[in-house]
Amino acid sequence: MQLIACPWCGPREEVEFSYGGQAHVPYPDDPGALSDEEWAHYVFFRANPKGRFAERWKHSAGCRRWFNAIRDTATYRFERVYRLDDPKPVIP
Amino acid sequence: MAELLRTHPLEGWSTRVERLPDTVRITVEPYVAMVDVRLGAVPAEASAALGVDLPTTPNTWVPAGTGRAVWFGPDEWLLTSTTEAPEELEARVRAAVVPLGGSATDVSAQRIGLRLTGARVRDVLAKGCSIDLHPRVFGRGSSAQTTLGQAGVVLLALSDAGDDHGVLVRSSLAGYLADWLLDAALEFTTTPAS
Amino acid sequence: MTSTHRAPEGGRIDRATTVEFTFDGQTLTGHPGDTLASALLASGRHRVATSTKLGRPRGIAAAWAEDPGGLVQIEEPFPEPMLLATTVELHDGLAAHGLPGQGRLADVPDSARYDAVHHHADVLVVGAGPAGLAAALTAARAGARVALVDEQSEAGGSLLSGTDRLDGVPALRWVAAAVAELAGHPEVLHLQRTTAFGSYDDGFVLALERRTDHLGAAAPKHVSRQRVWRIRARSIVVATGAHERPVVFADNDRPGIMLAGAARTFLHRYGVLPGRQAVVFTTNDSAYDAALDLHRAGVRVQAVVDARPEGSPRRREECEHAGIRVLSGAVVTGTQGVERVTHALVAPFADGEVGAGSAIACDLLLVSGGWNPAVHLFSQTRGRLRYDEALGAFLPGEQLDGLAVTGSAAGVFDLAGCLADGQRVAGAALGALAIPPAGEDRLPTAPEPVVPAAPLVLWRVPDTSGAEGSTSFVDLQRDATVADIARAVGAGLRSIEHVKRYTTIGTAHDQGKTSGVLTSGITAELLGIPVQDTGTTTFRPPYTPVAFAALAGRDRGRLFDPERVTALHEWHVAAGAVFEDVGQWKRPRYYPQPGEDMEAAVLRECAAARTGVGVLDGSTLGKIDVQGPDAAVLLDLLYTNLMSSLKVGSVRYGVMCGVDGMVIDDGTVLRLAEDRFLVLTTTGGAAKILDWMEEWAQTEWPELRVHCTSVTEQWVTLPVVGPRSRDVVGTVFPQVDVSTEAFPFMTWRDTTLDGVPVRLARISFSGELAFEVYVNPWYAVAVWQRLLEAGRSYGITPYGTETMHVLRAEKGYPIIGQDTDGTVTPHDLGMAWAVSKKKPDFIGKRSFARPANSDPLRKQLVGLLPVDRQTVLPEGSQIVEFLADGRLPPPPVPMLGHVTSSYRSAELARPFALALVKGGRSRIGETVHVPVNGTLVPVEVTGPVLVDPEGARRDG
């Protein structure tokens, strides 16, 4: 049972959180201006790296706040959590 | 005008709850008015209007009049009152926070409160709560939204000795949680015949 | 039967008390403090069972969880399979029998209690041997929150098995003082009979405490029998000791063959002489202690057979002084005896070659091939192991954050070293936690350690028996031999993981505690590669088997899955409702009257709602309060239709889609104020839709000034439905003008009842005139009763979810999640009218423009009427179409779609269904077929609205 550090509530057991997929995938400014392919990329396509990955998490059973995290998909280790209004850290 | 009959979700548990020993005492605290307050980063301005400094430290609560103000999130609190009617509390708080861009919603019946007192309460809670409830970590004024057993709860530390806790639980899950607590307390309630 | 093999004195058993037990039907006796194994050995019994595959007699070969031989089935006090006799504490009335590798589960429910407890510690120490106790004392003295867990019935670890002295007195006195001192620290949790069986991320360790097993029938019923401790430690000290490793030779599995250290344990801890005539076969100095101790206790030690060419000069001298023959440069090549070993075959051994041998009579053959540090918890935490050539063992090969290994688990085998190392490791842990050490942290003085002669790493003795390794057992529990490993290597397997799976070694009850490293060594030998390159198989939890009952804990019966109930639940129960599970909610499905089945009850309830008045507990509907100046903006982005144009006091139906354009929920929206809406969701969608709204508001449009709050349980919702609903509602709420003109369809009004705020809404999920009554659940029972009272003269009928479904399906109202499946757009549901053409954007809009969404062959929601007016089509049934010649197409028969909802209608006096059918709207009027129980039922495709398509009834 991993601990995930909610930026607000601190470390809690992973079962209190839910996963939100890749972070920093903004809703397009004008979906109508996108080609079908571009739109499909927004709707369906997400990165799936081995290693560090910027993802969205939510402290569902706690403060219900979304936040972002850099997590290593190979080790599951959370290297960093940051708030939604923090800039995306540079992933080495 | 005839008073409209009130009921709460744990009426059927009163007998069993009353049989608990002093080491694990459960008191049902129904009919408390509660309002969910949402407000951006302006609690200082709000204090005067609300009559309480909303706590900005995560996972804490402070007394607020006859009730409490509980941190729920960076822009969210639960305000409770044992003297006002739900609609009165909502109206008062809305009047205070709406001008500040906030909102307030009556959630009095969303949850029901239980108060757990006694030397064994921490042992009972530890059977289903993964956060550290040691009084050094979770002393009076601490709060947490977490799970107890399989129910989402709001836990409030009401003493510095770890022997007095408030638990707020969804009304629909109150029966489950009461059963869960009674079952967890069983080993402290009876002694073997021999 | 008398205890023929009990030493006259010694051991930590209570000799003053005798307990009676039965084994294989035979009544035997032992003492409190015995294990089942020690009591059997005290009765002269080694043989416990036969082996799983070959049926060879097997006996007790070790003294604790590493024993591969003594599997038993407990019969009394409660049936439990697959326990080790060595770990079952003896109690009066215990009944057991030996198991040939497979047990029998109880066929009655287990009435014992099991539970789990969360615990937090600064320092968790696993193992209360010398290193663990030293570590625990150091941490406790510094005031740290310490948890000390140990799997034995008492603390002491290896000290329980020997004659060590500390400060010049028996070491167990120090153990007792240490335990007493720990008990005096309020922040120390010390648990015996508690096995740390898994080490996971972030300092999380699971431990199983056997709380009452040892009490037998006297175990109190209100206390859990076993408890899973969920320990979260900032720092972990692993002091789990080491397992002795055997040497493999031909016929090494006979009862009477035992690890040397185990014999010492049986002697010193339990006062048991495991035999009368012993041969000791060793590769290292430690087994000499067993030889000498057994000799002193009166066992005739025939020989110490030391595989090392020079043996151990110092230990040889001690043996010769005691009159024990030592054969250096010799090995045991095989054994004789069937039910129990009778002879050890001993032969000279030099440079890997075995010479001519002779038989030495014995009833006990002790073996030691060295010691394997118990690195399981370290390895489970993904610690890398390194192979130590000198020890022939795997040791922790790196430093882990927050987990340190100490004592013999780290390869420190002398007592003074273990004490010092435990203290050192705990000190380092305190340092990392910034806990200042105690000023005074004295540990007792152990005798100066004697440096042992270098051990010999010997995995197996060459098989000179002619059996070619087929009786040289590596894993006794799996009956797997050296020959099996050779076969695996011969088949081309090189990875130890593959060898494990090919041979099944290490997959039995003991998970390879004695066989794992042997397999690595033998495999490396056969492949001609270094053992480091072979490595070990992966250590996985649990360290020792854990019963499912313990893992389930208290999540059984009523507590298995929480039930959510509404404020009216007690009333429903009293009214005899039959309940339906809707997620975790218990909802009344129907209210049968005496003699009624579901069909009859539902037809009656439907008729009441369509012709008189019915009332439903709709409290489980999801409700979300949406507030803020931008509330309408958010709703316009999330609903397919326009919500900002909704007037205060009015209600609008809306549909929500995902970004892919598929419907995710629907419901009505009440505008309470310019800046406030009440959003109603489906029962199942309540949490999901709040999350959905929060997700967009928080992550995408944080600039919107809007807040969403769940009020699902803040309001009970009581739909009063039917032509007479206006009479009922008008009676209960006389201040409200309930006329159509004053209170039109899709509007809401606030009122009070005896001063309590009540909201009424003209919303209909049945097509009938209907009012939804909203009130704080504190008053639910009172309001419900007022409604029933007011409706009595109209025959007001409480109805359940089944009737609700029939009524809505007759009107073609879909249930999201039942009539849709994540591939259905609003257009597919015939709800193009609910998709705004004015809004520049909303979630899902762009996807509607994809060509696939305008495919005329998309599945569309239609009605189906079975032509026979009899068949209720099973929901989920496939829909097929005949060819032009009236025959079924050849397989695979193309599927047109499937039935999503199907009921018998009182109103239509026939069954009907809703279905998703390819190009469904263009097929209205056609006949298609539905296979039901092997026959094809012809059904007519219709529009989805079958009752009152003009909507004439909604105003009564």
PDB file of N, CA, C and O in Angstrom, chain C residues 468-504:
ATOM      1  N   GLU C 468      20.747 -41.850  -9.371  1.00  0.00           N
ATOM      2  CA  GLU C 468      21.026 -40.680 -10.205  1.00  0.00           C
ATOM      3  C   GLU C 468      20.273 -39.430  -9.740  1.00  0.00           C
ATOM      4  O   GLU C 468      19.703 -38.698 -10.532  1.00  0.00           O
ATOM      5  N   GLY C 469      20.300 -39.272  -8.446  1.00  0.00           N
ATOM      6  CA  GLY C 469      19.706 -38.055  -7.882  1.00  0.00           C
ATOM      7  C   GLY C 469      18.202 -38.101  -7.735  1.00  0.00           C
ATOM      8  O   GLY C 469      17.594 -37.139  -7.277  1.00  0.00           O
ATOM      9  N   SER C 470      17.581 -39.212  -8.098  1.00  0.00           N
ATOM     10  CA  SER C 470      16.118 -39.232  -8.056  1.00  0.00           C
ATOM     11  C   SER C 470      15.573 -39.473  -6.648  1.00  0.00           C
ATOM     12  O   SER C 470      14.368 -39.413  -6.430  1.00  0.00           O
ATOM     13  N   THR C 471      16.481 -39.786  -5.700  1.00  0.00           N
ATOM     14  CA  THR C 471      16.022 -39.831  -4.300  1.00  0.00           C
ATOM     15  C   THR C 471      16.769 -38.790  -3.470  1.00  0.00           C
ATOM     16  O   THR C 471      16.730 -38.832  -2.249  1.00  0.00           O
ATOM     17  N   SER C 472      17.445 -37.892  -4.160  1.00  0.00           N
ATOM     18  CA  SER C 472      18.146 -36.797  -3.468  1.00  0.00           C
ATOM     19  C   SER C 472      17.204 -35.602  -3.469  1.00  0.00           C
ATOM     20  O   SER C 472      17.124 -34.865  -4.451  1.00  0.00           O
ATOM     21  N   PHE C 473      16.495 -35.429  -2.364  1.00  0.00           N
ATOM     22  CA  PHE C 473      15.392 -34.469  -2.362  1.00  0.00           C
ATOM     23  C   PHE C 473      15.876 -33.045  -2.087  1.00  0.00           C
ATOM     24  O   PHE C 473      16.593 -32.808  -1.125  1.00  0.00           O
ATOM     25  N   VAL C 474      15.444 -32.142  -2.948  1.00  0.00           N
ATOM     26  CA  VAL C 474      15.733 -30.723  -2.760  1.00  0.00           C
ATOM     27  C   VAL C 474      14.527 -30.060  -2.080  1.00  0.00           C
ATOM     28  O   VAL C 474      14.664 -29.389  -1.072  1.00  0.00           O
ATOM     29  N   ASP C 475      13.351 -30.302  -2.644  1.00  0.00           N
ATOM     30  CA  ASP C 475      12.125 -29.776  -2.047  1.00  0.00           C
ATOM     31  C   ASP C 475      11.272 -30.958  -1.619  1.00  0.00           C
ATOM     32  O   ASP C 475      10.634 -31.612  -2.441  1.00  0.00           O
ATOM     33  N   LEU C 476      11.282 -31.239  -0.328  1.00  0.00           N
ATOM     34  CA  LEU C 476      10.560 -32.416   0.172  1.00  0.00           C
ATOM     35  C   LEU C 476       9.066 -32.271  -0.036  1.00  0.00           C
ATOM     36  O   LEU C 476       8.356 -33.237  -0.269  1.00  0.00           O
ATOM     37  N   GLN C 477       8.570 -31.029   0.080  1.00  0.00           N
ATOM     38  CA  GLN C 477       7.120 -30.844  -0.022  1.00  0.00           C
ATOM     39  C   GLN C 477       6.626 -31.109  -1.435  1.00  0.00           C
ATOM     40  O   GLN C 477       5.485 -31.510  -1.624  1.00  0.00           O
ATOM     41  N   ARG C 478       7.484 -30.855  -2.420  1.00  0.00           N
ATOM     42  CA  ARG C 478       7.100 -31.090  -3.813  1.00  0.00           C
ATOM     43  C   ARG C 478       7.647 -32.404  -4.342  1.00  0.00           C
ATOM     44  O   ARG C 478       7.482 -32.703  -5.526  1.00  0.00           O
ATOM     45  N   ASP C 479       8.339 -33.172  -3.476  1.00  0.00           N
ATOM     46  CA  ASP C 479       8.986 -34.393  -3.939  1.00  0.00           C
ATOM     47  C   ASP C 479       9.883 -34.104  -5.134  1.00  0.00           C
ATOM     48  O   ASP C 479       9.939 -34.878  -6.098  1.00  0.00           O
ATOM     49  N   ALA C 480      10.575 -32.959  -5.108  1.00  0.00           N
ATOM     50  CA  ALA C 480      11.419 -32.575  -6.237  1.00  0.00           C
ATOM     51  C   ALA C 480      12.875 -32.826  -5.878  1.00  0.00           C
ATOM     52  O   ALA C 480      13.309 -32.537  -4.756  1.00  0.00           O
ATOM     53  N   THR C 481      13.606 -33.366  -6.833  1.00  0.00           N
ATOM     54  CA  THR C 481      14.941 -33.902  -6.542  1.00  0.00           C
ATOM     55  C   THR C 481      16.012 -33.251  -7.409  1.00  0.00           C
ATOM     56  O   THR C 481      15.722 -32.476  -8.326  1.00  0.00           O
ATOM     57  N   VAL C 482      17.246 -33.649  -7.117  1.00  0.00           N
ATOM     58  CA  VAL C 482      18.377 -33.217  -7.937  1.00  0.00           C
ATOM     59  C   VAL C 482      18.144 -33.657  -9.378  1.00  0.00           C
ATOM     60  O   VAL C 482      18.441 -32.925 -10.327  1.00  0.00           O
ATOM     61  N   ALA C 483      17.578 -34.841  -9.557  1.00  0.00           N
ATOM     62  CA  ALA C 483      17.318 -35.336 -10.913  1.00  0.00           C
ATOM     63  C   ALA C 483      16.355 -34.409 -11.644  1.00  0.00           C
ATOM     64  O   ALA C 483      16.484 -34.188 -12.853  1.00  0.00           O
ATOM     65  N   ASP C 484      15.392 -33.857 -10.922  1.00  0.00           N
ATOM     66  CA  ASP C 484      14.441 -32.931 -11.561  1.00  0.00           C
ATOM     67  C   ASP C 484      15.150 -31.657 -12.021  1.00  0.00           C
ATOM     68  O   ASP C 484      14.852 -31.119 -13.092  1.00  0.00           O
ATOM     69  N   ILE C 485      16.060 -31.161 -11.183  1.00  0.00           N
ATOM     70  CA  ILE C 485      16.805 -29.963 -11.593  1.00  0.00           C
ATOM     71  C   ILE C 485      17.656 -30.290 -12.813  1.00  0.00           C
ATOM     72  O   ILE C 485      17.727 -29.506 -13.768  1.00  0.00           O
ATOM     73  N   ALA C 486      18.287 -31.448 -12.784  1.00  0.00           N
ATOM     74  CA  ALA C 486      19.118 -31.847 -13.922  1.00  0.00           C
ATOM     75  C   ALA C 486      18.263 -31.929 -15.188  1.00  0.00           C
ATOM     76  O   ALA C 486      18.685 -31.528 -16.276  1.00  0.00           O
ATOM     77  N   ARG C 487      17.060 -32.429 -15.045  1.00  0.00           N
ATOM     78  CA  ARG C 487      16.163 -32.536 -16.198  1.00  0.00           C
ATOM     79  C   ARG C 487      15.815 -31.132 -16.713  1.00  0.00           C
ATOM     80  O   ARG C 487      15.773 -30.887 -17.913  1.00  0.00           O
ATOM     81  N   ALA C 488      15.565 -30.215 -15.796  1.00  0.00           N
ATOM     82  CA  ALA C 488      15.223 -28.840 -16.194  1.00  0.00           C
ATOM     83  C   ALA C 488      16.388 -28.206 -16.934  1.00  0.00           C
ATOM     84  O   ALA C 488      16.206 -27.595 -17.998  1.00  0.00           O
ATOM     85  N   VAL C 489      17.581 -28.372 -16.396  1.00  0.00           N
ATOM     86  CA  VAL C 489      18.755 -27.784 -17.042  1.00  0.00           C
ATOM     87  C   VAL C 489      18.978 -28.474 -18.388  1.00  0.00           C
ATOM     88  O   VAL C 489      19.296 -27.823 -19.389  1.00  0.00           O
ATOM     89  N   GLY C 490      18.764 -29.794 -18.414  1.00  0.00           N
ATOM     90  CA  GLY C 490      18.910 -30.543 -19.659  1.00  0.00           C
ATOM     91  C   GLY C 490      17.921 -30.100 -20.714  1.00  0.00           C
ATOM     92  O   GLY C 490      18.189 -30.179 -21.916  1.00  0.00           O
ATOM     93  N   ALA C 491      16.768 -29.607 -20.267  1.00  0.00           N
ATOM     94  CA  ALA C 491      15.749 -29.129 -21.208  1.00  0.00           C
ATOM     95  C   ALA C 491      16.070 -27.721 -21.708  1.00  0.00           C
ATOM     96  O   ALA C 491      15.301 -27.136 -22.461  1.00  0.00           O
ATOM     97  N   GLY C 492      17.210 -27.197 -21.234  1.00  0.00           N
ATOM     98  CA  GLY C 492      17.646 -25.910 -21.758  1.00  0.00           C
ATOM     99  C   GLY C 492      17.289 -24.723 -20.886  1.00  0.00           C
ATOM    100  O   GLY C 492      17.484 -23.590 -21.298  1.00  0.00           O
ATOM    101  N   LEU C 493      16.749 -24.982 -19.698  1.00  0.00           N
ATOM    102  CA  LEU C 493      16.352 -23.859 -18.845  1.00  0.00           C
ATOM    103  C   LEU C 493      17.575 -23.333 -18.098  1.00  0.00           C
ATOM    104  O   LEU C 493      18.347 -24.114 -17.553  1.00  0.00           O
ATOM    105  N   ARG C 494      17.724 -22.045 -18.108  1.00  0.00           N
ATOM    106  CA  ARG C 494      18.878 -21.445 -17.436  1.00  0.00           C
ATOM    107  C   ARG C 494      18.448 -20.486 -16.330  1.00  0.00           C
ATOM    108  O   ARG C 494      19.158 -20.317 -15.344  1.00  0.00           O
ATOM    109  N   SER C 495      17.310 -19.847 -16.499  1.00  0.00           N
ATOM    110  CA  SER C 495      16.838 -18.915 -15.462  1.00  0.00           C
ATOM    111  C   SER C 495      16.315 -19.699 -14.268  1.00  0.00           C
ATOM    112  O   SER C 495      15.601 -20.693 -14.415  1.00  0.00           O
ATOM    113  N   ILE C 496      16.700 -19.239 -13.084  1.00  0.00           N
ATOM    114  CA  ILE C 496      16.253 -19.912 -11.864  1.00  0.00           C
ATOM    115  C   ILE C 496      14.723 -19.864 -11.749  1.00  0.00           C
ATOM    116  O   ILE C 496      14.092 -20.774 -11.212  1.00  0.00           O
ATOM    117  N   GLU C 497      14.119 -18.798 -12.303  1.00  0.00           N
ATOM    118  CA  GLU C 497      12.650 -18.703 -12.276  1.00  0.00           C
ATOM    119  C   GLU C 497      12.043 -19.818 -13.125  1.00  0.00           C
ATOM    120  O   GLU C 497      11.004 -20.388 -12.786  1.00  0.00           O
ATOM    121  N   HIS C 498      12.698 -20.124 -14.242  1.00  0.00           N
ATOM    122  CA  HIS C 498      12.185 -21.200 -15.102  1.00  0.00           C
ATOM    123  C   HIS C 498      12.388 -22.553 -14.448  1.00  0.00           C
ATOM    124  O   HIS C 498      11.514 -23.422 -14.503  1.00  0.00           O
ATOM    125  N   VAL C 499      13.568 -22.726 -13.836  1.00  0.00           N
ATOM    126  CA  VAL C 499      13.841 -23.997 -13.157  1.00  0.00           C
ATOM    127  C   VAL C 499      12.797 -24.224 -12.065  1.00  0.00           C
ATOM    128  O   VAL C 499      12.262 -25.324 -11.888  1.00  0.00           O
ATOM    129  N   LYS C 500      12.473 -23.137 -11.349  1.00  0.00           N
ATOM    130  CA  LYS C 500      11.461 -23.241 -10.287  1.00  0.00           C
ATOM    131  C   LYS C 500      10.142 -23.741 -10.856  1.00  0.00           C
ATOM    132  O   LYS C 500       9.514 -24.661 -10.322  1.00  0.00           O
ATOM    133  N   ARG C 501       9.727 -23.154 -11.975  1.00  0.00           N
ATOM    134  CA  ARG C 501       8.416 -23.516 -12.514  1.00  0.00           C
ATOM    135  C   ARG C 501       8.422 -24.892 -13.171  1.00  0.00           C
ATOM    136  O   ARG C 501       7.429 -25.601 -13.159  1.00  0.00           O
ATOM    137  N   TYR C 502       9.577 -25.268 -13.724  1.00  0.00           N
ATOM    138  CA  TYR C 502       9.687 -26.586 -14.362  1.00  0.00           C
ATOM    139  C   TYR C 502       9.664 -27.685 -13.311  1.00  0.00           C
ATOM    140  O   TYR C 502       9.031 -28.722 -13.478  1.00  0.00           O
ATOM    141  N   THR C 503      10.375 -27.443 -12.192  1.00  0.00           N
ATOM    142  CA  THR C 503      10.500 -28.483 -11.170  1.00  0.00           C
ATOM    143  C   THR C 503       9.443 -28.355 -10.076  1.00  0.00           C
ATOM    144  O   THR C 503       9.255 -29.277  -9.303  1.00  0.00           O
ATOM    145  N   THR C 504       8.783 -27.203 -10.002  1.00  0.00           N
ATOM    146  CA  THR C 504       7.850 -26.804  -8.934  1.00  0.00           C
ATOM    147  C   THR C 504       8.552 -26.591  -7.592  1.00  0.00           C
ATOM    148  O   THR C 504       7.898 -26.393  -6.577  1.00  0.00           O
TER     149      THR C 504
END
